Coordinates of C-alpha atoms in Angstrom, one line a residue:
X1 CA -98.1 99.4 112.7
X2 CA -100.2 97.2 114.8
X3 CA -100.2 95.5 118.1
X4 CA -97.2 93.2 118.1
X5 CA -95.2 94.5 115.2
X6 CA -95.1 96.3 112.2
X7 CA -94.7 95.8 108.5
X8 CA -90.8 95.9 108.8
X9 CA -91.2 93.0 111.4
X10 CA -93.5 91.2 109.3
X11 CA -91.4 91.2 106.2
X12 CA -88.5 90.1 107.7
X13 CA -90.0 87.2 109.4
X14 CA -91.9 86.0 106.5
X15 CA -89.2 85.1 104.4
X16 CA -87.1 84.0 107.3
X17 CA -89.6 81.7 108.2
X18 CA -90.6 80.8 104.8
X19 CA -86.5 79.2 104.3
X20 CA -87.1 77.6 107.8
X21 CA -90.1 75.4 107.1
X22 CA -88.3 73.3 104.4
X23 CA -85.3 72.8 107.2
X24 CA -83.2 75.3 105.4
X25 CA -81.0 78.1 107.8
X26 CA -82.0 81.6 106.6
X27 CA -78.2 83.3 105.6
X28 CA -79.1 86.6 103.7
X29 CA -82.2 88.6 102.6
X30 CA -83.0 91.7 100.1
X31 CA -85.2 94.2 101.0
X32 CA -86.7 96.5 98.4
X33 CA -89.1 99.4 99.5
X34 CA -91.7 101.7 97.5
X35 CA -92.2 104.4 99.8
X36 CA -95.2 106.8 99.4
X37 CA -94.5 110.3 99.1
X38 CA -95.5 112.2 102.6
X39 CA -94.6 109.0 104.7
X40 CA -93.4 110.6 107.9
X41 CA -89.6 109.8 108.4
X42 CA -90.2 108.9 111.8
X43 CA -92.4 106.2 110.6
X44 CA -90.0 104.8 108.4
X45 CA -86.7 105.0 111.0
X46 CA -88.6 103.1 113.6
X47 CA -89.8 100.7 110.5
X48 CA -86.1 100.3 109.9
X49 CA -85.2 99.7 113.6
X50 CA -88.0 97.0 113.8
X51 CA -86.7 95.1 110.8
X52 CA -82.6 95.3 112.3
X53 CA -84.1 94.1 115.6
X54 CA -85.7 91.2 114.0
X55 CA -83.0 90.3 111.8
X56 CA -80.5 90.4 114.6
X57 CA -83.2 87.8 116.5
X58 CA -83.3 85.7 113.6
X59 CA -79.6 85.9 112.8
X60 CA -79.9 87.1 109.2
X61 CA -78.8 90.1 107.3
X62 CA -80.1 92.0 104.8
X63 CA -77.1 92.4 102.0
X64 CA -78.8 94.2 99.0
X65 CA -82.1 96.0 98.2
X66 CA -83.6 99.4 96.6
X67 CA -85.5 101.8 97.4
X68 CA -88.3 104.1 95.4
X69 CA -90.3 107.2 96.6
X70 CA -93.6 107.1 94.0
X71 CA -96.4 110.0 93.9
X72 CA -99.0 109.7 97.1
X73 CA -102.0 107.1 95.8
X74 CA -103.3 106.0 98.9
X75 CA -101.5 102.7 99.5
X76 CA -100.9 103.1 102.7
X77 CA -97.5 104.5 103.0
X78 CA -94.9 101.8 102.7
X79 CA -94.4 98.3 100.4
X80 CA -91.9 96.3 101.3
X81 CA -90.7 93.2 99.1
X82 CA -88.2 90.9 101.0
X83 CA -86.5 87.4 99.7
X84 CA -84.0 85.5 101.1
X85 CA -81.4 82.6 100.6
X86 CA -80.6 79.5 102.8
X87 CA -77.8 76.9 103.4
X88 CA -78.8 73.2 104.0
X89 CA -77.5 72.6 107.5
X90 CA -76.2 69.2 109.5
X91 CA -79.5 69.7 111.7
X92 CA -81.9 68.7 108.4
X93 CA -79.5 65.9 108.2
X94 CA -79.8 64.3 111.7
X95 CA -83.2 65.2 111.2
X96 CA -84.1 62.9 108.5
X97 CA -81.5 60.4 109.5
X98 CA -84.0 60.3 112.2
X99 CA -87.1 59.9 110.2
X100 CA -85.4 57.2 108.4
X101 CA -85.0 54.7 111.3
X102 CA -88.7 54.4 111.3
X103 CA -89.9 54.9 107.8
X104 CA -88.6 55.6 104.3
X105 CA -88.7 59.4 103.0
X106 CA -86.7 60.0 99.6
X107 CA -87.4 63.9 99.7
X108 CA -84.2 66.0 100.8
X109 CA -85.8 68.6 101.9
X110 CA -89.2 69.1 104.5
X111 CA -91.5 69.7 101.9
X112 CA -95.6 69.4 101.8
X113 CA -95.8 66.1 99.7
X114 CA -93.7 64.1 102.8
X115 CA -96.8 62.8 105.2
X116 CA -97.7 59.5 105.4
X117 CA -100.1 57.5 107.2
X118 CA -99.9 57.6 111.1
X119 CA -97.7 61.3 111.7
X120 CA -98.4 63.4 114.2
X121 CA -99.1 66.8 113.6
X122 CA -98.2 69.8 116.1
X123 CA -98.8 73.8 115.9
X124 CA -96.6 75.5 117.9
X125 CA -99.4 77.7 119.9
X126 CA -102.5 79.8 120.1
X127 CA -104.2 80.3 116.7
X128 CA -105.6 83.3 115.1
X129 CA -104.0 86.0 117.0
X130 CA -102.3 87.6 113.7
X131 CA -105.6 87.8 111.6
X132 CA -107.5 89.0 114.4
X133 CA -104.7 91.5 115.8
X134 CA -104.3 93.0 111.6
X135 CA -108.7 93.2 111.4
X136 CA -109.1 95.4 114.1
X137 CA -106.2 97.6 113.9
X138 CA -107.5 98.3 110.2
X139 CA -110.9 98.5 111.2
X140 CA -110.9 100.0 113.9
X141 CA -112.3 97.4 116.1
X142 CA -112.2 97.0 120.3
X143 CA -112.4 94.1 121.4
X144 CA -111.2 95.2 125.1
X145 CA -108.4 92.9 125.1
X146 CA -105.2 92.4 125.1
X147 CA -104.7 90.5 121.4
X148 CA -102.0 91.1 119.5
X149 CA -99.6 89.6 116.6
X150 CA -98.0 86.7 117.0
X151 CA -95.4 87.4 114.2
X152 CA -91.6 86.2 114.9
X153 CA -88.9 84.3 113.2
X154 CA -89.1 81.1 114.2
X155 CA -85.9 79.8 112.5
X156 CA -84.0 79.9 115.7
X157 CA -87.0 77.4 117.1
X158 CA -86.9 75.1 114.4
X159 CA -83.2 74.1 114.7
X160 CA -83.7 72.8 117.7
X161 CA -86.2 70.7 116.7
X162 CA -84.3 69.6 113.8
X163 CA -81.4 68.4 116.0
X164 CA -84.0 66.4 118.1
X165 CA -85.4 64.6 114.7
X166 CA -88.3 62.8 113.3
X167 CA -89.8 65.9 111.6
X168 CA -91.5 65.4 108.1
X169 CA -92.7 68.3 106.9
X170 CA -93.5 71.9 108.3
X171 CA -95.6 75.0 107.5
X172 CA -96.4 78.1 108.5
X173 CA -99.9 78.5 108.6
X174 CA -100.2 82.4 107.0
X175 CA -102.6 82.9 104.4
X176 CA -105.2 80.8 104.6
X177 CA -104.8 80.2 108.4
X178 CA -104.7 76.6 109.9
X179 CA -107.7 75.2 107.8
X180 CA -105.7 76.2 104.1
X181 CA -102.3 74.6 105.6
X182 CA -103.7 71.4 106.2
X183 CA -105.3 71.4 102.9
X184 CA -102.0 71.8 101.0
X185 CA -100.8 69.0 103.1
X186 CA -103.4 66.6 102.2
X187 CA -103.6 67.1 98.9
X188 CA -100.0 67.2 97.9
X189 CA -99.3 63.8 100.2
X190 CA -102.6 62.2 99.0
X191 CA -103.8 61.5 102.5
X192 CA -106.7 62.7 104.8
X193 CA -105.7 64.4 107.7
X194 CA -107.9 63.9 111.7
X195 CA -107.6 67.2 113.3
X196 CA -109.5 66.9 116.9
X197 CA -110.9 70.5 118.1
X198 CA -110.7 70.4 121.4
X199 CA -106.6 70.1 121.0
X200 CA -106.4 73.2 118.7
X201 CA -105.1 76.1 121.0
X202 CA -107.1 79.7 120.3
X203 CA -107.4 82.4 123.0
X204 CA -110.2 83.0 124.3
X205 CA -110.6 86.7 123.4
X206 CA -109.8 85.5 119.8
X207 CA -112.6 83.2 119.7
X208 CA -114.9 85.8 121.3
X209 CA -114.0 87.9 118.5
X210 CA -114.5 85.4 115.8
X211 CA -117.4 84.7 116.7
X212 CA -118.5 88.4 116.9
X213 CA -117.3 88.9 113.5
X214 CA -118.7 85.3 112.3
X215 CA -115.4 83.9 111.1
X216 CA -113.4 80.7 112.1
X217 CA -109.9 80.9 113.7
X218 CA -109.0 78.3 111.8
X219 CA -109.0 80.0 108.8
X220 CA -107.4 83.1 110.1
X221 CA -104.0 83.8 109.3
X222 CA -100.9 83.7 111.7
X223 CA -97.5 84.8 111.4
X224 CA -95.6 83.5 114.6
X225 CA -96.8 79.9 114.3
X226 CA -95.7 76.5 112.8
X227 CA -97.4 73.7 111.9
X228 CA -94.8 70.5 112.4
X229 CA -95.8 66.9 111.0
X230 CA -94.1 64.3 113.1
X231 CA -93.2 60.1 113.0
X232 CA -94.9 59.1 115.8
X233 CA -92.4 58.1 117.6
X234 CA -90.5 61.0 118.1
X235 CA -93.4 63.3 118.8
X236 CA -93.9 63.5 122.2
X237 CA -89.7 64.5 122.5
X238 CA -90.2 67.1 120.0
X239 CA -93.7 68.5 121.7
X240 CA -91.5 68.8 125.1
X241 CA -88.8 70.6 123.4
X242 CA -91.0 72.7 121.3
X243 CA -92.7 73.9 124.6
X244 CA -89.3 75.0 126.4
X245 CA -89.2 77.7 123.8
X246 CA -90.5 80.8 123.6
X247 CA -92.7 80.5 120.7
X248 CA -93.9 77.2 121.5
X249 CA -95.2 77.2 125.6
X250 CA -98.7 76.5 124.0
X251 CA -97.5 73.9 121.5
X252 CA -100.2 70.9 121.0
X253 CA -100.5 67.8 119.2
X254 CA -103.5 68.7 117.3
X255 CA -103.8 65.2 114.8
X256 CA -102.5 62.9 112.6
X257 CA -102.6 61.9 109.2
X258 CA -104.5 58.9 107.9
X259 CA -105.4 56.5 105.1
X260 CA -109.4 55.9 106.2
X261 CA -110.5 59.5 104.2
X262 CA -108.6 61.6 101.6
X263 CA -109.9 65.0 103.0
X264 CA -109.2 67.5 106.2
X265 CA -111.9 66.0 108.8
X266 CA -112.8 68.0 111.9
X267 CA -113.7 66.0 115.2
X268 CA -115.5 69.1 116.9
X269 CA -116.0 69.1 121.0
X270 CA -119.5 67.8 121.2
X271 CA -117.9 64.4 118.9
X272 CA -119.6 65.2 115.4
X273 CA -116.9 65.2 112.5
X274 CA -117.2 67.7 109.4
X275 CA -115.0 68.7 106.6
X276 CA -112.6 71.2 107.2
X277 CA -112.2 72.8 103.7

């Protein structure tokens, strides 16, 4: 349990968001549990309320699973393994039928390999907040804030930007944070990628922490954000519509991908430009 969620939150949007980013609708998902012997029923009742709460948000249902009790170890109480199925929707059609008016794509799907020179790249809101939120509740850390998870399906958020159009490719920046996402982009569409600093969105508590701790909260992970690669011109309609929503008020356009370098460049505040590996 931590500020914002749980694990039973977590797990459910994970895999719900994870069938979302390729422009996929989430249908069904398993759920097996390896529950530690001593875990307090209570714990694991409001677990299981937290997961039908987020399914019923996202739409989904979980139709099979299992469940084993092992010896107490010291894993913390609870594992939960999730994985789901999706159904190629109209929406991902429009959606590339969109995309196509203004440049070729051959992929059917959103997938990482799609960007090309001159796309726009969004994330949906503040980063860092997950990472940050999951350090000091394990830590035990005080930061005299208000910081908390940002974890949420986002599926329901992504169809609408679907039936708006012009969308590439899509990730959710988890492990790895921003920094790692934008990686994976470049090097699997084989161009460099401009992110400008000052247009990244991060709290300011999360920053002050960051920098407390000495880490960058680009490279922290997030589980309620999306990062959402864009023709250019079709951005500005989806960055409107993204910020109607609730997981996207703080929504940016935080780059664009180009031919002039292969890697992830950072364009910091003061103007100077380093690598962002």
């Amino acid at each position: 349990f931590f500020p914002g969620g749980d694990i039973g939150r977590l797990a459910v949007a994970g895999t719900v968001n994870d069938i979302a980013m390729i422009g996929a609708e989430p249908v069904a998902l398993t759920c097996g549990m390896v529950l530690e012997e001593g875990l307090p029923l209570a714990d694991l009742y409001r677990i299981l309320e937290s997961m039908e709460q987020t399914c019923n948000e996202a739409g989904v249902y979980v139709v099979t699973g299992d469940t084993k009790v092992v010896e107490k170890s010291g894993f913390g109480g609870c594992i939960i393994n999730t994985s789901g199925i999706g159904k190629r929707t109209e929406a991902l059609d429009h959606n590339l039928a969109e995309v196509k008016k203004h440049r070729q794509l051959s992929s059917r799907w959103l997938l990482d390999s799609n960007l090309r020179k001159g796309d726009k790249l969004i994330v949906s809101g503040t980063v860092g907040d997950h990472g940050v939120t999951i350090l000091s509740a394990q830590e035990g850390y005080n930061f005299g804030s208000n910081i908390k998870s940002d974890v949420a399906p986002l599926n329901k958020v992504i169809e609408q930007l679907l039936e708006v159009g012009g969308i590439v490719s899509m990730k959710d920046p988890t492990r790895g944070g921003l920094s790692n996402s934008l990686n994976e982009w470049s090097q699997k569409s084989k161009v460099g990628i401009m992110v400008h600093e000052s247009n990244v969105p991060v709290r300011g508590d999360v920053r002050a922490a960051c920098e407390m701790l000495g880490l960058d909260p680009l490279e922290i992970g997030n589980e309620g954000k999306v990062l959402v690669g864009v023709v250019p011109e079709k951005v500005e309609e989806i960055l409107s519509i993204l910020k109607e929503t609730k997981y996207g008020k703080n929504a940016q356009i935080i780059g664009e991908a180009t031919c002039d370098f292969s890697e992830v460049v950072l364009e910091t505040v003061v103007g100077g430009k380093r690598i962002l590996a």
